[in-house]
Amino acid sequence: MSEPEIIRDPAEMTAWSRAARGRGARIAFVPTMGALHEGHVTLLRQARRRGDKLALSIFVNPTQFGPHEDLARYPRDLPGDLHKAAAAGTDVAFVPEAADMYPPGHQTVVEVRELARGLDGVFRPGHFAGVATVVAKLFNIVAPDVALFGEKDFQQLAIVRRMVADLSMPIEIVGVPTVREPDGLAMSSRNAYLSPAERARALTLSRALFAARDRAAAGERDAAALLSPARAALDVDRLDYLELCDAATLAPMASLDRPAVMLVAAFVGRTRLIDNVQLGATDEIQRPPAP
Ligand code: PAF
């Protein structure tokens, strides 16, 4: 197990990619903000199988944090990250400085309009413009053939897919199912903030979603009938949203008549957590008979 090569300079990263591609290598890429957990390691392992060279980025992107969010206290552990990245077979870790990603005078922003409007877009104004812009920059710098993202950030994944299609970026986007703790808690770098008592309450997010999924599997189709018991099961300090949305457009749904996703965002203590489950993505939804 050898440590990945660390590259800090964007131009050097691009040169690395060009050289690898010149040798015929397919480049797989996992963008992260570091504090790697088993969810990231799963992304890296899957990426390893999809490319000849595996690139990881570690960059706590300031433009996707709001003024009152946790940028300053976001967990950082570069030595630990590099160790985990090495074990997952990472060839190169791109670890830029903010000043190199956003040199003085930068003013271009990528905005994916409709998909970024609801859900986290309401509660984190500017967040998705920050995400889309940095992902576009990382794609330009790393120039991967394939990039992998976790489905836990379902709205982010939808936005990245849309951006890649809209801007004709020649990159395959792969979504990877959420990795969970044995008790169901979705893995997140922010779980590190939770006290034991908060962690126990955080579990009500995944439990509420799983119970809704079970109700849907048992035949419930009415959105309100799926959402209200889920809402009642949450033990959180502030609920930002609990919504049932069309899995493709993220528009709210009144009835579960096509593939859907139930998404939640809530604060437990000072920690904001998100989670989601997909409903009806399989044959379990009985479609109305064709006329
Ligand atoms: O999901 C994340 O960790 C970040 O939003 C990403 C995609 C690395 C962009 O900063």
XYZ file of N, CA and C and ligand atoms in Angstrom, residues 30-34 40 57-62 64-65 74 102 127-128 130-132 134-135 138 148-150 153 156 160 189, ligand 1:
103
model
N -12.922 10.916 -7.522
C -13.843 11.088 -6.391
C -13.542 12.443 -5.735
N -14.435 13.430 -5.918
C -14.227 14.714 -5.240
C -14.747 14.645 -3.817
N -13.990 15.184 -2.857
C -14.427 15.159 -1.458
C -13.987 16.453 -0.761
N -14.519 16.617 0.449
C -14.032 17.704 1.306
C -13.202 17.113 2.446
N -12.727 15.893 2.266
C -11.883 15.276 3.285
C -12.687 14.727 4.446
N -16.921 7.489 1.838
C -15.936 7.922 0.838
C -15.086 6.736 0.369
N -9.946 14.261 -4.787
C -9.636 15.638 -4.376
C -10.112 15.843 -2.956
N -9.336 16.619 -2.217
C -9.672 16.984 -0.842
C -9.622 18.502 -0.788
N -10.803 19.098 -0.685
C -10.846 20.567 -0.683
C -12.118 20.999 0.037
N -11.948 21.653 1.180
C -13.110 22.171 1.909
C -13.469 23.491 1.228
N -14.457 23.393 0.356
C -14.773 24.488 -0.567
C -15.526 25.617 0.146
N -14.868 26.766 0.347
C -15.526 27.811 1.140
C -16.795 28.354 0.506
N -19.300 26.983 -0.804
C -20.558 26.255 -0.618
C -21.059 26.322 0.827
N -20.357 27.091 1.667
C -20.784 27.276 3.062
C -21.417 28.649 3.207
N -15.322 22.618 10.216
C -15.491 21.403 9.417
C -14.301 20.477 9.683
N -9.592 29.893 -6.127
C -10.321 31.155 -6.325
C -9.343 32.321 -6.286
N -25.609 27.668 -1.790
C -24.838 26.426 -1.583
C -24.583 25.691 -2.898
N -25.650 25.497 -3.684
C -25.468 24.675 -4.884
C -24.707 25.406 -5.990
N -22.175 27.210 -5.255
C -20.814 26.911 -4.789
C -20.390 25.505 -5.168
N -21.308 24.552 -5.001
C -20.990 23.156 -5.327
C -20.780 23.001 -6.835
N -21.727 23.506 -7.626
C -21.628 23.312 -9.086
C -20.364 23.987 -9.619
N -17.485 24.637 -8.001
C -16.236 23.949 -7.645
C -16.145 22.599 -8.359
N -17.274 21.917 -8.540
C -17.223 20.628 -9.240
C -16.832 20.859 -10.701
N -13.156 21.486 -10.667
C -12.412 20.240 -10.417
C -12.438 19.348 -11.664
N -17.472 9.805 -9.341
C -18.438 9.110 -8.480
C -18.877 10.024 -7.335
N -20.186 9.990 -7.052
C -20.781 10.808 -5.993
C -21.724 9.931 -5.178
N -21.846 10.236 -3.882
C -22.747 9.474 -3.027
C -24.195 9.921 -3.202
N -26.147 12.708 -0.824
C -26.367 14.087 -1.284
C -27.157 14.003 -2.592
N -27.506 17.151 -4.722
C -26.192 17.477 -5.300
C -25.904 16.602 -6.524
N -25.284 17.806 -10.311
C -24.039 17.513 -11.047
C -24.370 16.820 -12.371
N -19.426 13.102 7.350
C -18.316 13.690 8.118
C -18.859 14.461 9.308
O -20.053 16.270 -1.443
C -19.023 16.928 -1.168
O -18.171 16.495 -0.410
C -18.832 18.294 -1.812
O -20.046 18.962 -1.964
C -18.068 18.242 -3.139
C -18.823 17.470 -4.199
C -16.699 17.615 -2.929
C -17.865 19.670 -3.666
O -17.140 20.449 -2.775
